[in-house]
Amino acid sequence: MNGGSTDFDAEGDDVLATLGLSEQDKAAIADFRRDVVEPSQTSLVLVDFWAEWCGPCKQLSPVIEKIAAEYADKGVRLVKINVDENRFIAGQFRVQSIPTVYAIFQGQPVADLTSARTEGQYRQMLDQILAQLPIESEASRQAEDLAPLIAMGEDVLASGDAERALGIFGQISDMAPDNAEVIGGKLRALVALGRLDEADGLLADLPEAVAKEPAVERGRAAIALARSATPGVDTAPLEARVAANPQDYAALFDLSAARMAQGDRDGAADALLAIIAGERDWEEGKARNQLLQLFEVVGLEDPWVSNQRRRLSAILFS
């Protein structure tokens, strides 16, 4: 950032007292410490420099206020500083045009957000900043509290007890209704129970931002995979077709779907990899897309997925 010194911490009191500052400037510094520096020790403070006569400032105001409210539980605060009333503070930041917006953490500027104008741009910037800083927030505290409960639900689901897992995720969702990991767990539990329409209904009611979260996308993939699977199919005729003609990719694909319905993910992956090895672009990459969807449902961090990815890479780059 191009700002100048912003050392307004308490240890600078004696220095500032020797600078011959006016009472107004001293009051401004005290206000800045109270409103920005102190809260920034644990929160991310957005400082919006503005003025009454500034048209762009008035256009930006509702946008940044909405974003600050939206991110409040993530530890974000908004402080608006009128440059006409706080010339000394604006001078310390070398504000040359307005609106100017800085993000402050632990008393220091960590990002210049002045280029942002839309809600989407602010969200993108804030998400990147928050991912890198140890911000204390209600959301982070809740995440710590929920983590062992979510892990319990995942363990129960992995063990095959989908009914109990659904109950666990349901109880957690009472505490955190918009938590993407909880919603994703509920979706996958519903899929395991064969309640696909109910899973579709849950998915349809989600806010757009939550629906795009990776954990929810994993649930969406589970629904799609379940709908493509064919339960109750006798695999013997399909296996006979493949034995007679290993290039019968339609039979291989149907065989993979039947094996998925039986819970045989190894067999399903084998059939899909056989298609990719024979004709990787078969029906516009249908087998590869199905395999990637299976990876997403199982979980990208799962050791089984890592092993299958190595097999896929060996085929693609051989």
PDB file of C-alpha atoms in Angstrom:
ATOM      1  CA  MET A   1       0.000   0.000   0.000  1.00  0.00           C
ATOM      2  CA  ASN A   2       1.138   3.552  -0.670  1.00  0.00           C
ATOM      3  CA  GLY A   3       0.016   5.003   2.644  1.00  0.00           C
ATOM      4  CA  GLY A   4       2.409   6.703   5.038  1.00  0.00           C
ATOM      5  CA  SER A   5       3.066   6.008   8.701  1.00  0.00           C
ATOM      6  CA  THR A   6       0.016   4.856  10.599  1.00  0.00           C
ATOM      7  CA  ASP A   7       1.630   4.096  13.927  1.00  0.00           C
ATOM      8  CA  PHE A   8      -1.208   5.081  16.239  1.00  0.00           C
ATOM      9  CA  ASP A   9      -0.550   2.526  18.941  1.00  0.00           C
ATOM     10  CA  ALA A  10      -0.528   3.534  22.588  1.00  0.00           C
ATOM     11  CA  GLU A  11       3.269   3.487  22.739  1.00  0.00           C
ATOM     12  CA  GLY A  12       3.357   6.526  20.435  1.00  0.00           C
ATOM     13  CA  ASP A  13       1.602   8.839  22.903  1.00  0.00           C
ATOM     14  CA  ASP A  14       4.762  10.558  24.153  1.00  0.00           C
ATOM     15  CA  VAL A  15       6.032  11.082  20.607  1.00  0.00           C
ATOM     16  CA  LEU A  16       2.761  12.562  19.433  1.00  0.00           C
ATOM     17  CA  ALA A  17       2.689  14.888  22.411  1.00  0.00           C
ATOM     18  CA  THR A  18       5.884  16.506  21.138  1.00  0.00           C
ATOM     19  CA  LEU A  19       4.595  17.109  17.628  1.00  0.00           C
ATOM     20  CA  GLY A  20       2.597  20.193  18.506  1.00  0.00           C
ATOM     21  CA  LEU A  21      -0.687  18.652  17.350  1.00  0.00           C
ATOM     22  CA  SER A  22      -3.918  20.535  17.806  1.00  0.00           C
ATOM     23  CA  GLU A  23      -6.487  19.289  20.264  1.00  0.00           C
ATOM     24  CA  GLN A  24      -8.685  18.331  17.303  1.00  0.00           C
ATOM     25  CA  ASP A  25      -5.931  16.156  15.815  1.00  0.00           C
ATOM     26  CA  LYS A  26      -5.223  14.555  19.181  1.00  0.00           C
ATOM     27  CA  ALA A  27      -8.918  13.778  19.536  1.00  0.00           C
ATOM     28  CA  ALA A  28      -8.971  12.307  16.030  1.00  0.00           C
ATOM     29  CA  ILE A  29      -6.023  10.064  16.879  1.00  0.00           C
ATOM     30  CA  ALA A  30      -7.715   8.926  20.089  1.00  0.00           C
ATOM     31  CA  ASP A  31     -10.885   8.122  18.150  1.00  0.00           C
ATOM     32  CA  PHE A  32      -8.887   6.239  15.517  1.00  0.00           C
ATOM     33  CA  ARG A  33      -7.186   4.122  18.164  1.00  0.00           C
ATOM     34  CA  ARG A  34     -10.516   3.348  19.823  1.00  0.00           C
ATOM     35  CA  ASP A  35     -12.490   2.666  16.640  1.00  0.00           C
ATOM     36  CA  VAL A  36      -9.839   1.109  14.397  1.00  0.00           C
ATOM     37  CA  VAL A  37      -6.543   0.127  16.044  1.00  0.00           C
ATOM     38  CA  GLU A  38      -7.941  -1.600  19.130  1.00  0.00           C
ATOM     39  CA  PRO A  39     -10.685  -3.584  17.327  1.00  0.00           C
ATOM     40  CA  SER A  40      -8.189  -4.535  14.603  1.00  0.00           C
ATOM     41  CA  GLN A  41      -6.165  -6.570  17.092  1.00  0.00           C
ATOM     42  CA  THR A  42      -8.672  -9.406  16.622  1.00  0.00           C
ATOM     43  CA  SER A  43     -10.898  -8.201  13.767  1.00  0.00           C
ATOM     44  CA  LEU A  44     -10.452  -6.954  10.209  1.00  0.00           C
ATOM     45  CA  VAL A  45     -11.431  -3.295  10.101  1.00  0.00           C
ATOM     46  CA  LEU A  46     -12.442  -1.703   6.815  1.00  0.00           C
ATOM     47  CA  VAL A  47     -11.668   2.015   6.855  1.00  0.00           C
ATOM     48  CA  ASP A  48     -13.726   3.941   4.319  1.00  0.00           C
ATOM     49  CA  PHE A  49     -12.444   7.479   3.667  1.00  0.00           C
ATOM     50  CA  TRP A  50     -15.290   9.618   2.316  1.00  0.00           C
ATOM     51  CA  ALA A  51     -16.823  13.107   2.243  1.00  0.00           C
ATOM     52  CA  GLU A  52     -20.313  14.581   2.025  1.00  0.00           C
ATOM     53  CA  TRP A  53     -19.607  16.163  -1.370  1.00  0.00           C
ATOM     54  CA  CYS A  54     -18.247  12.960  -2.919  1.00  0.00           C
ATOM     55  CA  GLY A  55     -20.721  11.398  -5.368  1.00  0.00           C
ATOM     56  CA  PRO A  56     -18.826   8.082  -5.814  1.00  0.00           C
ATOM     57  CA  CYS A  57     -18.643   7.816  -2.017  1.00  0.00           C
ATOM     58  CA  LYS A  58     -22.423   7.947  -1.815  1.00  0.00           C
ATOM     59  CA  GLN A  59     -22.691   5.265  -4.488  1.00  0.00           C
ATOM     60  CA  LEU A  60     -20.219   3.014  -2.691  1.00  0.00           C
ATOM     61  CA  SER A  61     -21.708   3.502   0.768  1.00  0.00           C
ATOM     62  CA  PRO A  62     -24.669   1.064   0.530  1.00  0.00           C
ATOM     63  CA  VAL A  63     -22.444  -1.562  -1.099  1.00  0.00           C
ATOM     64  CA  ILE A  64     -19.710  -1.531   1.507  1.00  0.00           C
ATOM     65  CA  GLU A  65     -22.201  -1.255   4.378  1.00  0.00           C
ATOM     66  CA  LYS A  66     -24.058  -4.323   3.113  1.00  0.00           C
ATOM     67  CA  ILE A  67     -20.836  -6.297   2.738  1.00  0.00           C
ATOM     68  CA  ALA A  68     -19.642  -5.287   6.210  1.00  0.00           C
ATOM     69  CA  ALA A  69     -22.941  -6.469   7.698  1.00  0.00           C
ATOM     70  CA  GLU A  70     -22.740  -9.720   5.724  1.00  0.00           C
ATOM     71  CA  TYR A  71     -19.203 -10.409   6.953  1.00  0.00           C
ATOM     72  CA  ALA A  72     -19.726  -9.220  10.533  1.00  0.00           C
ATOM     73  CA  ASP A  73     -19.842 -12.758  11.929  1.00  0.00           C
ATOM     74  CA  LYS A  74     -16.536 -13.428  10.162  1.00  0.00           C
ATOM     75  CA  GLY A  75     -14.832 -10.674  12.144  1.00  0.00           C
ATOM     76  CA  VAL A  76     -15.175  -7.744   9.744  1.00  0.00           C
ATOM     77  CA  ARG A  77     -15.972  -4.203  10.933  1.00  0.00           C
ATOM     78  CA  LEU A  78     -16.553  -0.985   9.009  1.00  0.00           C
ATOM     79  CA  VAL A  79     -15.352   2.451  10.115  1.00  0.00           C
ATOM     80  CA  LYS A  80     -16.163   5.481   7.965  1.00  0.00           C
ATOM     81  CA  ILE A  81     -13.812   8.474   8.214  1.00  0.00           C
ATOM     82  CA  ASN A  82     -14.907  11.856   6.867  1.00  0.00           C
ATOM     83  CA  VAL A  83     -11.754  13.334   5.331  1.00  0.00           C
ATOM     84  CA  ASP A  84     -12.977  16.917   5.844  1.00  0.00           C
ATOM     85  CA  GLU A  85     -13.332  16.316   9.570  1.00  0.00           C
ATOM     86  CA  ASN A  86     -10.252  14.100   9.940  1.00  0.00           C
ATOM     87  CA  ARG A  87      -7.584  15.648   7.735  1.00  0.00           C
ATOM     88  CA  PHE A  88      -4.741  14.481   9.964  1.00  0.00           C
ATOM     89  CA  ILE A  89      -5.827  10.812   9.785  1.00  0.00           C
ATOM     90  CA  ALA A  90      -6.397  11.054   6.025  1.00  0.00           C
ATOM     91  CA  GLY A  91      -2.954  12.632   5.683  1.00  0.00           C
ATOM     92  CA  GLN A  92      -1.312   9.802   7.587  1.00  0.00           C
ATOM     93  CA  PHE A  93      -2.792   7.381   5.039  1.00  0.00           C
ATOM     94  CA  ARG A  94      -1.820   9.712   2.167  1.00  0.00           C
ATOM     95  CA  VAL A  95      -5.377   9.681   0.889  1.00  0.00           C
ATOM     96  CA  GLN A  96      -5.293  11.576  -2.402  1.00  0.00           C
ATOM     97  CA  SER A  97      -8.729  10.676  -3.762  1.00  0.00           C
ATOM     98  CA  ILE A  98     -11.964   9.310  -2.384  1.00  0.00           C
ATOM     99  CA  PRO A  99     -13.509   6.913  -1.852  1.00  0.00           C
ATOM    100  CA  THR A 100     -10.439   5.135  -0.516  1.00  0.00           C
ATOM    101  CA  VAL A 101     -10.868   1.886   1.426  1.00  0.00           C
ATOM    102  CA  TYR A 102      -8.173   0.095   3.414  1.00  0.00           C
ATOM    103  CA  ALA A 103      -8.333  -3.150   5.388  1.00  0.00           C
ATOM    104  CA  ILE A 104      -6.586  -2.869   8.759  1.00  0.00           C
ATOM    105  CA  PHE A 105      -5.422  -5.772  10.924  1.00  0.00           C
ATOM    106  CA  GLN A 106      -3.507  -5.409  14.177  1.00  0.00           C
ATOM    107  CA  GLY A 107      -3.108  -1.696  13.566  1.00  0.00           C
ATOM    108  CA  GLN A 108      -1.530  -2.065  10.118  1.00  0.00           C
ATOM    109  CA  PRO A 109      -2.962  -1.782   6.582  1.00  0.00           C
ATOM    110  CA  VAL A 110      -3.030  -5.243   5.011  1.00  0.00           C
ATOM    111  CA  ALA A 111      -4.897  -4.493   1.781  1.00  0.00           C
ATOM    112  CA  ASP A 112      -6.073  -1.641  -0.416  1.00  0.00           C
ATOM    113  CA  LEU A 113      -9.700  -2.318  -1.410  1.00  0.00           C
ATOM    114  CA  THR A 114     -10.188   0.968  -3.232  1.00  0.00           C
ATOM    115  CA  SER A 115     -10.521  -0.705  -6.633  1.00  0.00           C
ATOM    116  CA  ALA A 116     -13.557  -2.720  -5.497  1.00  0.00           C
ATOM    117  CA  ARG A 117     -16.930  -1.319  -6.457  1.00  0.00           C
ATOM    118  CA  THR A 118     -19.321  -4.288  -6.560  1.00  0.00           C
ATOM    119  CA  GLU A 119     -20.441  -6.719  -3.875  1.00  0.00           C
ATOM    120  CA  GLY A 120     -18.810  -9.561  -5.795  1.00  0.00           C
ATOM    121  CA  GLN A 121     -15.452  -7.804  -5.901  1.00  0.00           C
ATOM    122  CA  TYR A 122     -15.578  -7.101  -2.164  1.00  0.00           C
ATOM    123  CA  ARG A 123     -16.498 -10.699  -1.382  1.00  0.00           C
ATOM    124  CA  GLN A 124     -13.637 -12.024  -3.472  1.00  0.00           C
ATOM    125  CA  MET A 125     -11.098  -9.697  -1.845  1.00  0.00           C
ATOM    126  CA  LEU A 126     -12.356 -10.278   1.690  1.00  0.00           C
ATOM    127  CA  ASP A 127     -12.445 -14.044   1.283  1.00  0.00           C
ATOM    128  CA  GLN A 128      -8.799 -13.979   0.194  1.00  0.00           C
ATOM    129  CA  ILE A 129      -7.757 -11.729   3.080  1.00  0.00           C
ATOM    130  CA  LEU A 130      -9.685 -13.623   5.749  1.00  0.00           C
ATOM    131  CA  ALA A 131      -8.206 -16.931   4.590  1.00  0.00           C
ATOM    132  CA  GLN A 132      -4.717 -15.614   5.408  1.00  0.00           C
ATOM    133  CA  LEU A 133      -5.275 -13.897   8.763  1.00  0.00           C
ATOM    134  CA  PRO A 134      -6.011 -15.257  12.263  1.00  0.00           C
ATOM    135  CA  ILE A 135      -9.236 -13.295  12.622  1.00  0.00           C
ATOM    136  CA  GLU A 136     -11.299 -13.989  15.722  1.00  0.00           C
ATOM    137  CA  SER A 137     -14.955 -14.168  14.813  1.00  0.00           C
ATOM    138  CA  GLU A 138     -18.227 -15.791  15.702  1.00  0.00           C
ATOM    139  CA  ALA A 139     -17.949 -17.892  12.548  1.00  0.00           C
ATOM    140  CA  SER A 140     -14.465 -19.183  13.435  1.00  0.00           C
ATOM    141  CA  ARG A 141     -15.521 -19.995  16.989  1.00  0.00           C
ATOM    142  CA  GLN A 142     -18.597 -21.813  15.731  1.00  0.00           C
ATOM    143  CA  ALA A 143     -16.505 -23.745  13.204  1.00  0.00           C
ATOM    144  CA  GLU A 144     -14.236 -24.959  16.008  1.00  0.00           C
ATOM    145  CA  ASP A 145     -17.254 -26.071  18.043  1.00  0.00           C
ATOM    146  CA  LEU A 146     -18.904 -27.833  15.115  1.00  0.00           C
ATOM    147  CA  ALA A 147     -15.819 -29.593  13.736  1.00  0.00           C
ATOM    148  CA  PRO A 148     -15.929 -32.650  16.064  1.00  0.00           C
ATOM    149  CA  LEU A 149     -19.696 -32.998  15.596  1.00  0.00           C
ATOM    150  CA  ILE A 150     -19.377 -32.897  11.801  1.00  0.00           C
ATOM    151  CA  ALA A 151     -16.550 -35.442  11.987  1.00  0.00           C
ATOM    152  CA  MET A 152     -18.824 -37.708  14.013  1.00  0.00           C
ATOM    153  CA  GLY A 153     -21.557 -37.458  11.392  1.00  0.00           C
ATOM    154  CA  GLU A 154     -19.068 -38.221   8.622  1.00  0.00           C
ATOM    155  CA  ASP A 155     -17.708 -41.247  10.483  1.00  0.00           C
ATOM    156  CA  VAL A 156     -21.201 -42.625  11.056  1.00  0.00           C
ATOM    157  CA  LEU A 157     -22.111 -42.064   7.399  1.00  0.00           C
ATOM    158  CA  ALA A 158     -18.906 -43.783   6.256  1.00  0.00           C
ATOM    159  CA  SER A 159     -19.746 -46.750   8.486  1.00  0.00           C
ATOM    160  CA  GLY A 160     -22.979 -47.255   6.546  1.00  0.00           C
ATOM    161  CA  ASP A 161     -25.476 -46.015   9.142  1.00  0.00           C
ATOM    162  CA  ALA A 162     -27.047 -43.314   6.965  1.00  0.00           C
ATOM    163  CA  GLU A 163     -30.160 -42.991   9.138  1.00  0.00           C
ATOM    164  CA  ARG A 164     -28.157 -42.161  12.241  1.00  0.00           C
ATOM    165  CA  ALA A 165     -25.853 -39.878  10.253  1.00  0.00           C
ATOM    166  CA  LEU A 166     -28.868 -37.956   8.956  1.00  0.00           C
ATOM    167  CA  GLY A 167     -30.052 -37.512  12.537  1.00  0.00           C
ATOM    168  CA  ILE A 168     -26.651 -36.187  13.612  1.00  0.00           C
ATOM    169  CA  PHE A 169     -26.429 -33.734  10.711  1.00  0.00           C
ATOM    170  CA  GLY A 170     -30.010 -32.673  11.385  1.00  0.00           C
ATOM    171  CA  GLN A 171     -29.179 -31.823  15.000  1.00  0.00           C
ATOM    172  CA  ILE A 172     -26.098 -29.877  13.955  1.00  0.00           C
ATOM    173  CA  SER A 173     -28.115 -27.941  11.351  1.00  0.00           C
ATOM    174  CA  ASP A 174     -30.360 -26.653  14.143  1.00  0.00           C
ATOM    175  CA  MET A 175     -27.274 -24.839  15.456  1.00  0.00           C
ATOM    176  CA  ALA A 176     -25.828 -23.857  12.066  1.00  0.00           C
ATOM    177  CA  PRO A 177     -28.525 -23.980   9.366  1.00  0.00           C
ATOM    178  CA  ASP A 178     -26.313 -22.457   6.658  1.00  0.00           C
ATOM    179  CA  ASN A 179     -23.183 -24.495   7.327  1.00  0.00           C
ATOM    180  CA  ALA A 180     -22.147 -25.991   3.980  1.00  0.00           C
ATOM    181  CA  GLU A 181     -20.426 -29.049   5.475  1.00  0.00           C
ATOM    182  CA  VAL A 182     -23.529 -29.926   7.467  1.00  0.00           C
ATOM    183  CA  ILE A 183     -25.791 -29.460   4.458  1.00  0.00           C
ATOM    184  CA  GLY A 184     -23.458 -31.567   2.326  1.00  0.00           C
ATOM    185  CA  GLY A 185     -23.540 -34.311   4.945  1.00  0.00           C
ATOM    186  CA  LYS A 186     -27.343 -34.249   5.042  1.00  0.00           C
ATOM    187  CA  LEU A 187     -27.504 -34.462   1.254  1.00  0.00           C
ATOM    188  CA  ARG A 188     -25.214 -37.475   1.104  1.00  0.00           C
ATOM    189  CA  ALA A 189     -27.081 -39.182   3.951  1.00  0.00           C
ATOM    190  CA  LEU A 190     -30.376 -38.675   2.112  1.00  0.00           C
ATOM    191  CA  VAL A 191     -28.814 -40.103  -1.051  1.00  0.00           C
ATOM    192  CA  ALA A 192     -27.565 -43.148   0.868  1.00  0.00           C
ATOM    193  CA  LEU A 193     -31.118 -43.669   2.120  1.00  0.00           C
ATOM    194  CA  GLY A 194     -32.516 -43.389  -1.409  1.00  0.00           C
ATOM    195  CA  ARG A 195     -34.448 -40.228  -0.586  1.00  0.00           C
ATOM    196  CA  LEU A 196     -33.337 -38.384  -3.719  1.00  0.00           C
ATOM    197  CA  ASP A 197     -36.405 -36.169  -4.090  1.00  0.00           C
ATOM    198  CA  GLU A 198     -35.951 -34.941  -0.528  1.00  0.00           C
ATOM    199  CA  ALA A 199     -32.284 -34.240  -1.277  1.00  0.00           C
ATOM    200  CA  ASP A 200     -33.296 -32.292  -4.402  1.00  0.00           C
ATOM    201  CA  GLY A 201     -35.731 -30.237  -2.317  1.00  0.00           C
ATOM    202  CA  LEU A 202     -33.049 -29.398   0.250  1.00  0.00           C
ATOM    203  CA  LEU A 203     -30.696 -28.372  -2.524  1.00  0.00           C
ATOM    204  CA  ALA A 204     -33.291 -26.193  -4.241  1.00  0.00           C
ATOM    205  CA  ASP A 205     -33.970 -24.184  -1.081  1.00  0.00           C
ATOM    206  CA  LEU A 206     -30.358 -23.200  -0.434  1.00  0.00           C
ATOM    207  CA  PRO A 207     -29.126 -19.600  -0.779  1.00  0.00           C
ATOM    208  CA  GLU A 208     -27.020 -19.171  -3.911  1.00  0.00           C
ATOM    209  CA  ALA A 209     -23.793 -18.505  -2.006  1.00  0.00           C
ATOM    210  CA  VAL A 210     -24.178 -21.659   0.101  1.00  0.00           C
ATOM    211  CA  ALA A 211     -25.186 -23.791  -2.892  1.00  0.00           C
ATOM    212  CA  LYS A 212     -21.812 -23.080  -4.528  1.00  0.00           C
ATOM    213  CA  GLU A 213     -19.736 -24.270  -1.564  1.00  0.00           C
ATOM    214  CA  PRO A 214     -17.540 -27.336  -2.284  1.00  0.00           C
ATOM    215  CA  ALA A 215     -19.203 -29.421   0.454  1.00  0.00           C
ATOM    216  CA  VAL A 216     -22.615 -28.795  -1.088  1.00  0.00           C
ATOM    217  CA  GLU A 217     -21.277 -29.512  -4.583  1.00  0.00           C
ATOM    218  CA  ARG A 218     -20.145 -32.873  -3.223  1.00  0.00           C
ATOM    219  CA  GLY A 219     -23.725 -33.543  -2.149  1.00  0.00           C
ATOM    220  CA  ARG A 220     -25.008 -32.423  -5.542  1.00  0.00           C
ATOM    221  CA  ALA A 221     -22.591 -34.860  -7.199  1.00  0.00           C
ATOM    222  CA  ALA A 222     -23.868 -37.660  -4.963  1.00  0.00           C
ATOM    223  CA  ILE A 223     -27.429 -36.967  -6.116  1.00  0.00           C
ATOM    224  CA  ALA A 224     -26.426 -36.960  -9.776  1.00  0.00           C
ATOM    225  CA  LEU A 225     -24.406 -40.148  -9.362  1.00  0.00           C
ATOM    226  CA  ALA A 226     -27.266 -41.892  -7.587  1.00  0.00           C
ATOM    227  CA  ARG A 227     -29.685 -40.936 -10.345  1.00  0.00           C
ATOM    228  CA  SER A 228     -27.320 -42.295 -12.984  1.00  0.00           C
ATOM    229  CA  ALA A 229     -26.875 -45.600 -11.133  1.00  0.00           C
ATOM    230  CA  THR A 230     -29.171 -48.505 -11.969  1.00  0.00           C
ATOM    231  CA  PRO A 231     -30.265 -50.422  -8.862  1.00  0.00           C
ATOM    232  CA  GLY A 232     -31.225 -54.088  -8.974  1.00  0.00           C
ATOM    233  CA  VAL A 233     -29.551 -54.809 -12.313  1.00  0.00           C
ATOM    234  CA  ASP A 234     -28.098 -58.271 -12.893  1.00  0.00           C
ATOM    235  CA  THR A 235     -24.513 -57.532 -13.888  1.00  0.00           C
ATOM    236  CA  ALA A 236     -23.909 -60.978 -15.402  1.00  0.00           C
ATOM    237  CA  PRO A 237     -25.266 -60.137 -18.895  1.00  0.00           C
ATOM    238  CA  LEU A 238     -23.271 -56.887 -18.968  1.00  0.00           C
ATOM    239  CA  GLU A 239     -20.127 -58.678 -17.875  1.00  0.00           C
ATOM    240  CA  ALA A 240     -20.694 -61.266 -20.614  1.00  0.00           C
ATOM    241  CA  ARG A 241     -21.012 -58.513 -23.225  1.00  0.00           C
ATOM    242  CA  VAL A 242     -17.773 -56.913 -22.052  1.00  0.00           C
ATOM    243  CA  ALA A 243     -15.975 -60.283 -22.025  1.00  0.00           C
ATOM    244  CA  ALA A 244     -17.098 -60.875 -25.603  1.00  0.00           C
ATOM    245  CA  ASN A 245     -16.203 -57.362 -26.709  1.00  0.00           C
ATOM    246  CA  PRO A 246     -13.946 -55.298 -24.420  1.00  0.00           C
ATOM    247  CA  GLN A 247     -14.665 -52.275 -26.626  1.00  0.00           C
ATOM    248  CA  ASP A 248     -18.393 -52.373 -25.891  1.00  0.00           C
ATOM    249  CA  TYR A 249     -18.143 -49.102 -23.991  1.00  0.00           C
ATOM    250  CA  ALA A 250     -21.884 -48.725 -23.571  1.00  0.00           C
ATOM    251  CA  ALA A 251     -21.951 -52.058 -21.728  1.00  0.00           C
ATOM    252  CA  LEU A 252     -18.960 -51.005 -19.629  1.00  0.00           C
ATOM    253  CA  PHE A 253     -20.658 -47.736 -18.711  1.00  0.00           C
ATOM    254  CA  ASP A 254     -23.895 -49.509 -17.736  1.00  0.00           C
ATOM    255  CA  LEU A 255     -21.825 -52.017 -15.780  1.00  0.00           C
ATOM    256  CA  SER A 256     -20.157 -49.193 -13.843  1.00  0.00           C
ATOM    257  CA  ALA A 257     -23.581 -47.731 -13.005  1.00  0.00           C
ATOM    258  CA  ALA A 258     -24.848 -51.104 -11.805  1.00  0.00           C
ATOM    259  CA  ARG A 259     -21.770 -51.614  -9.661  1.00  0.00           C
ATOM    260  CA  MET A 260     -22.158 -48.152  -8.138  1.00  0.00           C
ATOM    261  CA  ALA A 261     -25.740 -49.036  -7.219  1.00  0.00           C
ATOM    262  CA  GLN A 262     -24.381 -52.135  -5.477  1.00  0.00           C
ATOM    263  CA  GLY A 263     -21.843 -50.033  -3.562  1.00  0.00           C
ATOM    264  CA  ASP A 264     -18.934 -51.553  -5.486  1.00  0.00           C
ATOM    265  CA  ARG A 265     -16.932 -48.416  -6.135  1.00  0.00           C
ATOM    266  CA  ASP A 266     -13.797 -50.397  -7.040  1.00  0.00           C
ATOM    267  CA  GLY A 267     -15.679 -52.262  -9.756  1.00  0.00           C
ATOM    268  CA  ALA A 268     -17.341 -49.062 -10.959  1.00  0.00           C
ATOM    269  CA  ALA A 269     -13.969 -47.311 -11.222  1.00  0.00           C
ATOM    270  CA  ASP A 270     -12.444 -50.289 -13.034  1.00  0.00           C
ATOM    271  CA  ALA A 271     -15.167 -50.173 -15.697  1.00  0.00           C
ATOM    272  CA  LEU A 272     -14.859 -46.422 -16.201  1.00  0.00           C
ATOM    273  CA  LEU A 273     -11.068 -46.562 -16.380  1.00  0.00           C
ATOM    274  CA  ALA A 274     -11.327 -49.333 -18.966  1.00  0.00           C
ATOM    275  CA  ILE A 275     -13.433 -47.017 -21.149  1.00  0.00           C
ATOM    276  CA  ILE A 276     -10.977 -44.135 -20.735  1.00  0.00           C
ATOM    277  CA  ALA A 277      -8.031 -46.395 -21.543  1.00  0.00           C
ATOM    278  CA  GLY A 278      -9.744 -47.584 -24.713  1.00  0.00           C
ATOM    279  CA  GLU A 279     -11.236 -44.306 -25.903  1.00  0.00           C
ATOM    280  CA  ARG A 280     -10.742 -41.406 -23.535  1.00  0.00           C
ATOM    281  CA  ASP A 281     -13.114 -39.087 -25.420  1.00  0.00           C
ATOM    282  CA  TRP A 282     -15.897 -41.640 -25.736  1.00  0.00           C
ATOM    283  CA  GLU A 283     -19.202 -39.740 -25.919  1.00  0.00           C
ATOM    284  CA  GLU A 284     -17.458 -36.445 -25.147  1.00  0.00           C
ATOM    285  CA  GLY A 285     -15.620 -37.738 -22.104  1.00  0.00           C
ATOM    286  CA  LYS A 286     -18.684 -39.274 -20.465  1.00  0.00           C
ATOM    287  CA  ALA A 287     -16.715 -41.952 -18.598  1.00  0.00           C
ATOM    288  CA  ARG A 288     -14.133 -39.495 -17.280  1.00  0.00           C
ATOM    289  CA  ASN A 289     -16.840 -37.097 -16.102  1.00  0.00           C
ATOM    290  CA  GLN A 290     -18.601 -39.952 -14.310  1.00  0.00           C
ATOM    291  CA  LEU A 291     -15.355 -40.999 -12.666  1.00  0.00           C
ATOM    292  CA  LEU A 292     -14.613 -37.447 -11.491  1.00  0.00           C
ATOM    293  CA  GLN A 293     -18.123 -37.257 -10.087  1.00  0.00           C
ATOM    294  CA  LEU A 294     -17.474 -40.472  -8.171  1.00  0.00           C
ATOM    295  CA  PHE A 295     -14.252 -38.962  -6.800  1.00  0.00           C
ATOM    296  CA  GLU A 296     -16.151 -35.911  -5.589  1.00  0.00           C
ATOM    297  CA  VAL A 297     -18.780 -38.012  -3.839  1.00  0.00           C
ATOM    298  CA  VAL A 298     -16.217 -40.168  -2.056  1.00  0.00           C
ATOM    299  CA  GLY A 299     -14.174 -37.095  -1.104  1.00  0.00           C
ATOM    300  CA  LEU A 300     -11.143 -35.663  -2.868  1.00  0.00           C
ATOM    301  CA  GLU A 301      -8.948 -36.168   0.213  1.00  0.00           C
ATOM    302  CA  ASP A 302      -9.880 -39.847   0.551  1.00  0.00           C
ATOM    303  CA  PRO A 303      -6.939 -42.256   0.035  1.00  0.00           C
ATOM    304  CA  TRP A 304      -9.089 -44.339  -2.332  1.00  0.00           C
ATOM    305  CA  VAL A 305      -9.573 -41.306  -4.568  1.00  0.00           C
ATOM    306  CA  SER A 306      -5.831 -40.586  -4.527  1.00  0.00           C
ATOM    307  CA  ASN A 307      -5.145 -44.129  -5.692  1.00  0.00           C
ATOM    308  CA  GLN A 308      -7.736 -43.930  -8.483  1.00  0.00           C
ATOM    309  CA  ARG A 309      -6.387 -40.548  -9.575  1.00  0.00           C
ATOM    310  CA  ARG A 310      -2.953 -42.110 -10.004  1.00  0.00           C
ATOM    311  CA  ARG A 311      -4.500 -44.815 -12.183  1.00  0.00           C
ATOM    312  CA  LEU A 312      -6.313 -42.174 -14.229  1.00  0.00           C
ATOM    313  CA  SER A 313      -3.125 -40.110 -14.656  1.00  0.00           C
ATOM    314  CA  ALA A 314      -1.208 -43.180 -15.779  1.00  0.00           C
ATOM    315  CA  ILE A 315      -3.787 -43.705 -18.526  1.00  0.00           C
ATOM    316  CA  LEU A 316      -4.015 -40.072 -19.599  1.00  0.00           C
ATOM    317  CA  PHE A 317      -0.279 -39.432 -19.707  1.00  0.00           C
ATOM    318  CA  SER A 318       0.933 -42.780 -20.979  1.00  0.00           C
TER     319      SER A 318
END
